[in-house]
Amino acid sequence: MTVLVVRPAPACHELADSLNQAGIKALPAPLLSFSDGKDLHTLSDTLAALPSNSVVVAVSPRAVDYAHRHLREQHQPWRHDLHYVAVGEKTAVTWKELSAIEAYLPHTEDSEGMLALPVFSAPSTLSVLILRGNGGRALLGETLHAQGAHIHYFEAYQRHWESEHLSSLTEQWRREHVDTIVVTSGEQLSLLCQTISECDQQWLKECHILVPSKRIYNQAIGLGFSTISCVNSAANRTLFHVLHEMNNSGHSDDRQE
């Protein structure tokens, strides 16, 4: 078994290193990198201008990381008279670990679940700041705006796709006999399938693909993959355990789950 780890650095290299140390051949493929968002330098002023009891939404742990780092550099704490909402559990945990913020967390990690939170029960009175990357998570803002809320999208970080040399990388992966691929986001899966040649796509879709959620699992089915495992986690520890078990069992875990 040869594993291709498709996820951003540094987690990509960490998982590949762990697998290689365990005797499982693994290649890192950090197709996505990040940098400061175009709005980040204005965060201090933007937060200061929010009315009391406004809502700050973070769509990802990375949005919290970038925002918190900027505030720390400016020696400015998060305001205590605002409400904080995290799209998912990992985002909420990141906020609490970095700054002791107790963010509201929806029952389902999507825009619909967030709209059901009590903090959004009277949207016409709210100002909502949405911390995100370049693009994404529009449904929440659009719905709240239609209900009368004042919405401010804030680009805390930018994504950069490493697609320029993807064709030559794919040739290398095939020479290395990659047959198992870890993909931790739907965006990266789409990039792989849309950028490489038709011949390479055929090879790609014959590989066993591991994904972290049912949403990406369904996406993989729609793209034509036939051997898919949903591991229900993007954590390196979980992915390592699953891959280690697959390797020890002779790569027999080849069913759709």
Coordinates of N, CA, C and O in Angstrom, one line a residue, residues 15-188:
L15 N 1.2 13.5 9.1 CA 0.6 12.2 8.8 C 1.5 11.3 8.0 O 1.7 10.2 8.2
A16 N 2.0 11.9 6.9 CA 2.9 11.2 6.0 C 4.2 10.7 6.8 O 4.6 9.5 6.6
D17 N 4.7 11.5 7.6 CA 5.9 11.1 8.4 C 5.6 10.0 9.3 O 6.4 9.0 9.5
S18 N 4.4 10.1 10.0 CA 4.0 9.0 10.9 C 3.8 7.7 10.2 O 4.2 6.6 10.7
L19 N 3.2 7.7 9.0 CA 3.0 6.5 8.3 C 4.3 5.9 7.8 O 4.6 4.7 7.9
N20 N 5.2 6.8 7.3 CA 6.5 6.3 6.9 C 7.3 5.6 8.0 O 8.0 4.6 7.8
Q21 N 7.3 6.3 9.2 CA 8.0 5.7 10.4 C 7.4 4.4 10.8 O 8.1 3.6 11.4
A22 N 6.1 4.2 10.5 CA 5.5 2.9 10.8 C 5.6 1.8 9.7 O 5.1 0.8 9.8
G23 N 6.4 2.2 8.7 CA 6.7 1.2 7.6 C 5.6 1.3 6.5 O 5.6 0.3 5.7
I24 N 4.8 2.3 6.5 CA 3.8 2.4 5.4 C 4.2 3.6 4.5 O 4.3 4.7 4.9
K25 N 4.5 3.2 3.2 CA 4.9 4.3 2.3 C 3.9 5.3 2.1 O 2.7 5.0 1.8
A26 N 4.2 6.6 2.3 CA 3.3 7.7 2.2 C 3.9 8.9 1.6 O 5.1 9.2 1.9
L27 N 3.2 9.6 0.7 CA 3.7 10.8 0.1 C 2.8 12.0 0.5 O 1.5 11.9 0.4
P28 N 3.3 13.1 0.9 CA 2.5 14.3 1.2 C 2.1 15.0 0.0 O 2.9 15.1 -1.0
A29 N 0.9 15.6 0.0 CA 0.4 16.4 -1.2 C -0.3 17.6 -0.6 O -1.6 17.6 -0.6
P30 N 0.4 18.6 -0.1 CA -0.3 19.8 0.4 C -0.7 20.7 -0.7 O -0.1 21.7 -1.0
L31 N -1.8 20.4 -1.3 CA -2.3 21.2 -2.5 C -2.9 22.5 -2.1 O -3.1 23.4 -3.0
L32 N -3.0 22.7 -0.8 CA -3.7 24.0 -0.4 C -2.8 24.6 0.7 O -2.3 24.0 1.6
S33 N -2.5 25.9 0.5 CA -1.8 26.7 1.5 C -2.6 27.9 1.9 O -3.6 28.2 1.2
F34 N -2.1 28.6 2.9 CA -2.9 29.7 3.5 C -2.0 30.9 3.8 O -0.8 30.8 4.0
S35 N -2.7 32.1 3.8 CA -2.0 33.3 4.1 C -3.0 34.3 4.7 O -4.2 34.0 4.8
D36 N -2.5 35.4 5.2 CA -3.4 36.4 5.8 C -4.5 36.9 4.8 O -4.2 37.1 3.6
G37 N -5.7 37.0 5.3 CA -6.8 37.5 4.5 C -6.6 39.0 4.2 O -6.0 39.8 5.0
K38 N -7.3 39.5 3.2 CA -7.2 40.9 2.8 C -7.8 41.9 3.9 O -7.4 43.1 3.9
D39 N -8.7 41.4 4.7 CA -9.3 42.2 5.7 C -8.6 42.1 7.1 O -9.0 42.9 8.0
L40 N -7.7 41.2 7.3 CA -7.2 40.9 8.6 C -6.6 42.1 9.3 O -6.8 42.3 10.5
H41 N -5.9 43.0 8.6 CA -5.3 44.2 9.2 C -6.3 45.1 9.8 O -5.9 46.0 10.6
T42 N -7.6 45.0 9.4 CA -8.6 45.9 10.0 C -9.4 45.3 11.1 O -10.4 45.9 11.6
L43 N -9.0 44.1 11.6 CA -9.9 43.4 12.5 C -10.1 44.1 13.8 O -11.2 44.2 14.3
S44 N -9.1 44.7 14.4 CA -9.2 45.5 15.6 C -10.3 46.6 15.5 O -11.2 46.7 16.3
D45 N -10.2 47.4 14.4 CA -11.2 48.4 14.2 C -12.6 47.9 13.9 O -13.6 48.4 14.4
T46 N -12.6 46.8 13.2 CA -13.9 46.2 12.9 C -14.6 45.7 14.1 O -15.8 45.9 14.3
L47 N -13.9 45.0 15.0 CA -14.5 44.5 16.2 C -14.9 45.7 17.1 O -16.0 45.6 17.7
A48 N -14.1 46.7 17.2 CA -14.4 47.8 18.1 C -15.7 48.5 17.6 O -16.4 49.1 18.4
A49 N -16.0 48.5 16.3 CA -17.1 49.2 15.8 C -18.4 48.5 16.0 O -19.5 49.0 15.7
L50 N -18.4 47.2 16.3 CA -19.6 46.4 16.5 C -20.4 46.9 17.7 O -19.9 47.1 18.8
P51 N -21.7 47.0 17.5 CA -22.6 47.3 18.7 C -22.5 46.2 19.7 O -22.2 45.0 19.4
S52 N -22.8 46.5 21.0 CA -22.8 45.5 22.0 C -23.9 44.4 21.6 O -24.9 44.7 21.0
N53 N -23.6 43.2 22.0 CA -24.5 42.0 21.7 C -24.5 41.6 20.2 O -25.4 40.8 19.8
S54 N -23.6 42.1 19.4 CA -23.4 41.6 18.1 C -22.9 40.2 18.1 O -22.5 39.7 19.1
V55 N -23.0 39.5 17.0 CA -22.6 38.1 16.9 C -21.4 38.0 15.9 O -21.4 38.6 14.9
V56 N -20.4 37.3 16.4 CA -19.2 37.0 15.6 C -19.2 35.5 15.3 O -19.2 34.7 16.2
V57 N -19.2 35.2 14.0 CA -19.3 33.8 13.6 C -17.9 33.4 13.0 O -17.4 34.1 12.1
A58 N -17.4 32.3 13.4 CA -16.2 31.7 12.8 C -16.6 30.5 12.0 O -17.2 29.6 12.6
V59 N -16.2 30.4 10.7 CA -16.6 29.3 9.9 C -15.6 28.1 10.0 O -15.9 27.0 9.4
S60 N -14.5 28.3 10.6 CA -13.4 27.2 10.6 C -12.4 27.5 11.7 O -12.3 28.7 12.1
P61 N -11.7 26.5 12.2 CA -10.6 26.8 13.1 C -9.6 27.7 12.6 O -9.0 28.5 13.3
R62 N -9.3 27.6 11.3 CA -8.3 28.5 10.7 C -8.7 30.0 10.8 O -7.9 30.9 11.0
A63 N -10.0 30.3 10.6 CA -10.5 31.7 10.8 C -10.2 32.2 12.2 O -9.8 33.3 12.4
V64 N -10.4 31.3 13.2 CA -10.1 31.7 14.6 C -8.6 31.9 14.8 O -8.2 32.8 15.4
D65 N -7.8 31.0 14.2 CA -6.4 31.0 14.4 C -5.8 32.4 13.8 O -5.1 33.1 14.5
Y66 N -6.2 32.7 12.6 CA -5.7 33.9 12.0 C -6.2 35.2 12.8 O -5.4 36.1 13.0
A67 N -7.5 35.2 13.2 CA -8.0 36.3 13.9 C -7.4 36.5 15.2 O -7.0 37.6 15.6
H68 N -7.2 35.4 15.9 CA -6.7 35.5 17.3 C -5.2 35.9 17.2 O -4.8 36.7 18.1
R69 N -4.4 35.4 16.3 CA -3.1 35.8 16.2 C -2.9 37.3 15.9 O -2.1 38.0 16.5
H70 N -3.8 37.8 15.1 CA -3.8 39.3 14.8 C -4.1 40.1 16.1 O -3.4 41.1 16.4
L71 N -5.1 39.7 16.8 CA -5.5 40.4 18.0 C -4.4 40.3 19.0 O -4.1 41.3 19.7
R72 N -3.7 39.2 19.1 CA -2.7 39.0 20.1 C -1.5 40.0 19.8 O -0.9 40.6 20.6
E73 N -1.2 40.1 18.5 CA -0.1 41.0 18.0 C -0.5 42.4 18.3 O 0.4 43.3 18.5
Q74 N -1.8 42.8 18.3 CA -2.2 44.1 18.6 C -2.5 44.3 20.1 O -2.9 45.4 20.5
H75 N -2.2 43.3 20.9 CA -2.5 43.3 22.3 C -3.9 43.7 22.6 O -4.2 44.5 23.6
Q76 N -4.8 43.1 21.8 CA -6.2 43.4 22.0 C -7.0 42.1 22.3 O -6.9 41.1 21.5
P77 N -7.8 42.0 23.4 CA -8.5 40.8 23.7 C -9.8 40.8 22.8 O -10.3 41.8 22.3
W78 N -10.4 39.6 22.8 CA -11.8 39.5 22.2 C -12.7 40.2 23.2 O -12.6 40.1 24.4
R79 N -13.7 40.9 22.6 CA -14.7 41.7 23.4 C -15.6 40.7 24.2 O -16.0 39.7 23.7
H80 N -15.9 41.1 25.4 CA -16.7 40.2 26.3 C -18.2 40.5 26.2 O -19.0 39.8 26.7
D81 N -18.6 41.6 25.4 CA -20.0 42.0 25.3 C -20.5 41.5 23.9 O -21.6 42.0 23.5
L82 N -19.8 40.6 23.3 CA -20.3 40.1 22.0 C -20.7 38.6 22.1 O -20.2 37.9 23.1
H83 N -21.5 38.1 21.2 CA -21.8 36.6 21.2 C -20.9 36.0 20.1 O -20.7 36.5 19.0
Y84 N -20.4 34.8 20.4 CA -19.5 34.1 19.5 C -20.1 32.8 19.1 O -20.6 32.0 20.0
V85 N -20.1 32.5 17.8 CA -20.7 31.3 17.3 C -19.7 30.6 16.4 O -19.0 31.2 15.5
A86 N -19.5 29.3 16.6 CA -18.6 28.4 15.8 C -19.4 27.5 15.0 O -20.4 26.9 15.4
V87 N -19.0 27.3 13.7 CA -19.7 26.4 12.8 C -19.7 25.0 13.3 O -20.6 24.2 13.2
G88 N -18.5 24.6 13.8 CA -18.3 23.2 14.2 C -17.6 23.0 15.5 O -17.1 24.0 16.1
E89 N -17.5 21.8 16.0 CA -16.9 21.6 17.3 C -15.5 21.9 17.4 O -15.0 22.5 18.3
K90 N -14.7 21.6 16.3 CA -13.3 21.9 16.3 C -13.0 23.4 16.3 O -12.1 23.9 17.0
T91 N -13.9 24.2 15.7 CA -13.8 25.6 15.7 C -14.0 26.1 17.1 O -13.3 27.0 17.6
A92 N -15.1 25.6 17.8 CA -15.4 26.0 19.1 C -14.2 25.7 20.1 O -13.9 26.5 21.0
V93 N -13.7 24.5 19.9 CA -12.6 24.1 20.8 C -11.4 25.0 20.6 O -10.7 25.4 21.5
T94 N -11.1 25.3 19.3 CA -9.9 26.2 19.0 C -10.1 27.5 19.7 O -9.2 28.1 20.3
W95 N -11.3 28.1 19.6 CA -11.6 29.4 20.2 C -11.4 29.3 21.7 O -10.8 30.2 22.3
K96 N -11.9 28.3 22.4 CA -11.8 28.1 23.8 C -10.3 28.0 24.2 O -9.8 28.6 25.2
E97 N -9.5 27.1 23.5 CA -8.2 26.9 23.8 C -7.3 28.2 23.7 O -6.4 28.4 24.5
L98 N -7.6 28.9 22.6 CA -6.8 30.1 22.4 C -7.1 31.3 23.2 O -6.2 32.1 23.6
S99 N -8.4 31.5 23.6 CA -8.8 32.7 24.2 C -9.9 32.5 25.3 O -10.4 33.5 25.8
A100 N -10.2 31.3 25.6 CA -11.2 31.0 26.6 C -12.6 31.5 26.2 O -13.6 31.6 27.0
I101 N -12.8 31.7 24.9 CA -14.2 32.1 24.4 C -15.0 30.8 24.4 O -14.7 29.8 23.9
E102 N -16.2 31.0 25.0 CA -17.2 29.9 25.0 C -18.2 30.1 23.9 O -19.2 30.8 24.0
A103 N -17.9 29.6 22.7 CA -18.7 29.9 21.5 C -20.0 29.0 21.5 O -19.9 27.8 21.9
Y104 N -21.1 29.6 21.0 CA -22.3 28.8 20.7 C -21.9 27.8 19.6 O -21.2 28.1 18.7
L105 N -22.5 26.6 19.7 CA -22.2 25.5 18.8 C -23.6 24.9 18.3 O -24.4 24.5 19.1
P106 N -23.8 24.8 17.0 CA -25.1 24.3 16.5 C -25.1 22.8 16.6 O -24.1 22.1 16.7
H107 N -26.3 22.2 16.6 CA -26.5 20.8 16.7 C -26.0 20.1 15.5 O -25.5 18.9 15.5
T108 N -26.1 20.7 14.3 CA -25.6 20.2 13.1 C -24.6 21.2 12.5 O -24.9 22.4 12.5
E109 N -23.5 20.7 12.0 CA -22.4 21.6 11.6 C -22.6 22.2 10.2 O -21.9 21.9 9.2
D110 N -23.7 23.0 10.0 CA -24.0 23.6 8.7 C -24.7 24.9 9.0 O -25.1 25.2 10.1
S111 N -25.0 25.6 7.9 CA -25.7 26.9 8.0 C -27.1 26.8 8.6 O -27.5 27.6 9.4
E112 N -27.8 25.7 8.2 CA -29.1 25.5 8.7 C -29.1 25.3 10.2 O -30.0 25.8 11.0
G113 N -28.1 24.5 10.7 CA -28.0 24.3 12.2 C -27.7 25.6 12.9 O -28.3 25.8 14.0
M114 N -26.9 26.4 12.3 CA -26.5 27.7 13.0 C -27.7 28.6 13.0 O -27.9 29.3 14.0
L115 N -28.5 28.6 12.0 CA -29.7 29.5 12.0 C -30.7 29.2 13.1 O -31.5 30.0 13.5
A116 N -30.7 27.9 13.5 CA -31.6 27.5 14.6 C -31.1 27.9 16.0 O -31.9 27.7 16.9
L117 N -29.9 28.4 16.1 CA -29.4 28.8 17.4 C -30.3 30.0 18.0 O -30.7 30.9 17.3
P118 N -30.5 30.0 19.3 CA -31.3 31.0 19.9 C -30.7 32.4 19.7 O -31.5 33.4 19.6
V119 N -29.4 32.5 19.5 CA -28.8 33.8 19.4 C -29.2 34.5 18.1 O -29.2 35.7 17.9
F120 N -29.8 33.7 17.1 CA -30.3 34.3 15.9 C -31.8 34.3 15.8 O -32.4 34.5 14.8
S121 N -32.5 34.3 17.0 CA -33.9 34.3 17.1 C -34.6 35.6 16.6 O -35.7 35.6 16.2
A122 N -33.8 36.7 16.8 CA -34.4 38.0 16.4 C -33.3 38.7 15.4 O -32.7 39.7 15.8
P123 N -33.2 38.2 14.2 CA -32.1 38.6 13.3 C -32.2 40.1 12.9 O -31.2 40.7 12.6
S124 N -33.4 40.6 12.9 CA -33.6 42.0 12.5 C -32.9 43.0 13.4 O -32.6 44.2 13.0
T125 N -32.5 42.6 14.6 CA -31.8 43.5 15.5 C -30.3 43.3 15.6 O -29.6 43.9 16.3
L126 N -29.8 42.3 14.8 CA -28.4 41.9 14.9 C -27.5 42.5 13.9 O -27.8 42.8 12.8
S127 N -26.2 42.7 14.4 CA -25.1 42.9 13.5 C -24.3 41.6 13.6 O -24.0 41.1 14.7
V128 N -23.9 41.1 12.4 CA -23.2 39.8 12.4 C -21.9 39.9 11.6 O -21.9 40.3 10.4
L129 N -20.8 39.6 12.3 CA -19.5 39.6 11.6 C -19.1 38.1 11.3 O -19.1 37.3 12.3
I130 N -18.9 37.8 10.1 CA -18.6 36.4 9.7 C -17.1 36.3 9.3 O -16.7 36.8 8.3
L131 N -16.3 35.6 10.2 CA -14.9 35.4 9.9 C -14.7 34.2 9.0 O -15.2 33.1 9.4
R132 N -14.1 34.3 7.9 CA -14.0 33.2 6.9 C -12.8 33.4 6.1 O -12.0 34.3 6.2
G133 N -12.6 32.4 5.1 CA -11.6 32.6 4.1 C -12.1 33.3 2.9 O -13.1 33.9 3.0
N134 N -11.3 33.3 1.8 CA -11.8 34.0 0.6 C -12.9 33.2 0.0 O -12.7 32.2 -0.6
G135 N -14.1 33.6 0.2 CA -15.3 32.9 -0.3 C -15.8 31.9 0.8 O -15.2 31.7 1.8
G136 N -17.0 31.3 0.5 CA -17.5 30.3 1.3 C -18.5 30.8 2.3 O -18.5 31.9 2.7
R137 N -19.3 29.8 2.8 CA -20.3 30.1 3.9 C -21.2 31.3 3.6 O -21.3 32.2 4.4
A138 N -21.8 31.3 2.4 CA -22.7 32.4 2.0 C -24.1 32.3 2.5 O -24.8 33.2 2.8
L139 N -24.6 31.0 2.6 CA -26.0 30.8 2.9 C -26.4 31.4 4.2 O -27.4 32.1 4.3
L140 N -25.6 31.3 5.3 CA -25.9 31.9 6.6 C -26.1 33.4 6.4 O -27.1 33.9 6.9
G141 N -25.1 34.1 5.9 CA -25.2 35.5 5.7 C -26.4 36.0 4.9 O -27.1 36.9 5.2
E142 N -26.6 35.2 3.8 CA -27.7 35.6 2.9 C -29.0 35.5 3.6 O -29.9 36.3 3.4
T143 N -29.2 34.4 4.3 CA -30.5 34.1 5.0 C -30.7 35.2 6.1 O -31.8 35.7 6.2
L144 N -29.7 35.5 6.9 CA -29.8 36.5 8.0 C -30.0 37.9 7.4 O -30.8 38.6 7.9
H145 N -29.4 38.2 6.3 CA -29.6 39.5 5.6 C -31.0 39.6 5.2 O -31.6 40.7 5.3
A146 N -31.6 38.5 4.6 CA -33.0 38.6 4.1 C -33.9 38.8 5.3 O -35.0 39.3 5.1
Q147 N -33.5 38.4 6.5 CA -34.3 38.6 7.7 C -34.1 39.9 8.4 O -34.6 40.1 9.5
G148 N -33.2 40.7 7.8 CA -33.0 42.0 8.4 C -31.7 42.3 9.1 O -31.5 43.4 9.6
A149 N -30.9 41.3 9.3 CA -29.6 41.4 10.0 C -28.6 42.2 9.2 O -28.7 42.2 7.9
H150 N -27.7 42.9 9.8 CA -26.6 43.6 9.2 C -25.5 42.6 9.1 O -24.9 42.2 10.2
I151 N -25.0 42.3 7.9 CA -24.0 41.2 7.7 C -22.7 41.9 7.3 O -22.7 42.7 6.3
H152 N -21.6 41.5 7.9 CA -20.3 41.9 7.4 C -19.4 40.7 7.2 O -19.1 40.0 8.2
Y153 N -19.1 40.4 6.0 CA -18.2 39.3 5.7 C -16.7 39.8 5.9 O -16.4 40.8 5.4
F154 N -15.9 39.0 6.6 CA -14.6 39.4 6.9 C -13.6 38.3 6.5 O -13.6 37.2 7.0
E155 N -12.7 38.6 5.5 CA -11.7 37.7 5.1 C -10.5 37.6 6.0 O -9.6 38.5 5.9
A156 N -10.5 36.6 6.9 CA -9.4 36.5 7.8 C -8.2 35.8 7.2 O -7.1 36.0 7.7
Y157 N -8.4 34.9 6.2 CA -7.3 34.2 5.6 C -7.7 34.0 4.2 O -8.8 34.1 3.7
Q158 N -6.6 33.6 3.4 CA -6.8 33.3 2.0 C -6.3 31.9 1.7 O -5.3 31.4 2.3
R159 N -7.0 31.2 0.8 CA -6.6 29.9 0.4 C -5.8 30.1 -0.9 O -6.1 30.9 -1.8
H160 N -4.8 29.2 -1.1 CA -4.0 29.3 -2.3 C -3.9 27.8 -2.8 O -3.3 26.9 -2.1
W161 N -4.4 27.6 -4.1 CA -4.3 26.2 -4.6 C -3.0 26.0 -5.4 O -2.6 26.8 -6.2
E162 N -2.4 24.9 -5.1 CA -1.1 24.6 -5.7 C -1.4 23.7 -6.9 O -1.1 22.4 -6.9
S163 N -1.9 24.2 -8.0 CA -2.4 23.4 -9.1 C -1.5 23.5 -10.3 O -1.6 22.8 -11.3
E164 N -0.5 24.5 -10.3 CA 0.3 24.7 -11.5 C 1.1 23.5 -11.9 O 1.3 23.2 -13.1
H165 N 1.7 22.7 -10.9 CA 2.5 21.6 -11.3 C 1.8 20.2 -11.0 O 2.4 19.2 -10.8
L166 N 0.4 20.3 -11.0 CA -0.3 19.1 -10.6 C -0.1 18.0 -11.6 O -0.1 16.8 -11.2
S167 N 0.0 18.3 -12.8 CA 0.2 17.2 -13.9 C 1.4 16.4 -13.6 O 1.4 15.2 -13.7
S168 N 2.5 17.1 -13.4 CA 3.8 16.4 -13.2 C 3.8 15.7 -11.9 O 4.4 14.6 -11.7
L169 N 3.1 16.2 -10.9 CA 3.0 15.5 -9.6 C 2.2 14.2 -9.8 O 2.6 13.2 -9.2
T170 N 1.2 14.3 -10.6 CA 0.4 13.1 -10.8 C 1.2 12.0 -11.4 O 1.1 10.8 -11.1
E171 N 2.1 12.4 -12.4 CA 3.0 11.4 -13.0 C 3.9 10.7 -11.9 O 4.1 9.5 -11.9
Q172 N 4.3 11.5 -11.0 CA 5.2 11.0 -9.9 C 4.4 10.1 -9.0 O 4.9 9.0 -8.7
W173 N 3.2 10.4 -8.7 CA 2.4 9.6 -7.8 C 2.1 8.2 -8.5 O 2.1 7.2 -7.8
R174 N 1.9 8.2 -9.8 CA 1.6 7.0 -10.5 C 2.9 6.1 -10.5 O 2.8 4.9 -10.4
R175 N 4.1 6.8 -10.7 CA 5.3 6.0 -10.7 C 5.6 5.4 -9.3 O 6.2 4.3 -9.2
E176 N 5.1 6.1 -8.3 CA 5.3 5.6 -6.9 C 4.3 4.5 -6.5 O 4.3 4.1 -5.4
H177 N 3.4 4.2 -7.5 CA 2.3 3.2 -7.3 C 1.4 3.6 -6.1 O 1.0 2.7 -5.3
V178 N 1.0 4.8 -6.1 CA 0.0 5.2 -5.1 C -1.3 4.5 -5.4 O -1.8 4.4 -6.6
D179 N -1.9 3.9 -4.4 CA -3.2 3.2 -4.6 C -4.2 3.5 -3.5 O -5.3 3.1 -3.5
T180 N -3.8 4.4 -2.5 CA -4.7 4.8 -1.5 C -4.5 6.3 -1.3 O -3.4 6.8 -1.2
I181 N -5.6 7.0 -1.2 CA -5.6 8.5 -1.1 C -6.4 9.0 0.1 O -7.6 8.6 0.2
V182 N -5.8 9.8 0.9 CA -6.5 10.5 2.0 C -6.8 11.9 1.5 O -5.9 12.6 1.1
V183 N -8.1 12.3 1.5 CA -8.5 13.6 1.1 C -9.4 14.2 2.2 O -10.4 13.6 2.6
T184 N -9.1 15.3 2.8 CA -9.8 15.8 4.0 C -10.7 16.9 3.7 O -11.4 17.4 4.6
S185 N -10.9 17.4 2.4 CA -11.9 18.4 2.1 C -12.4 18.2 0.7 O -11.7 17.7 -0.2
G186 N -13.7 18.6 0.5 CA -14.3 18.5 -0.8 C -13.6 19.4 -1.8 O -13.6 19.1 -3.0
E187 N -13.1 20.5 -1.4 CA -12.4 21.5 -2.3 C -11.2 20.8 -2.9 O -11.0 20.9 -4.1
Q188 N -10.4 20.1 -2.1 CA -9.2 19.4 -2.6 C -9.6 18.3 -3.5 O -8.9 18.0 -4.5

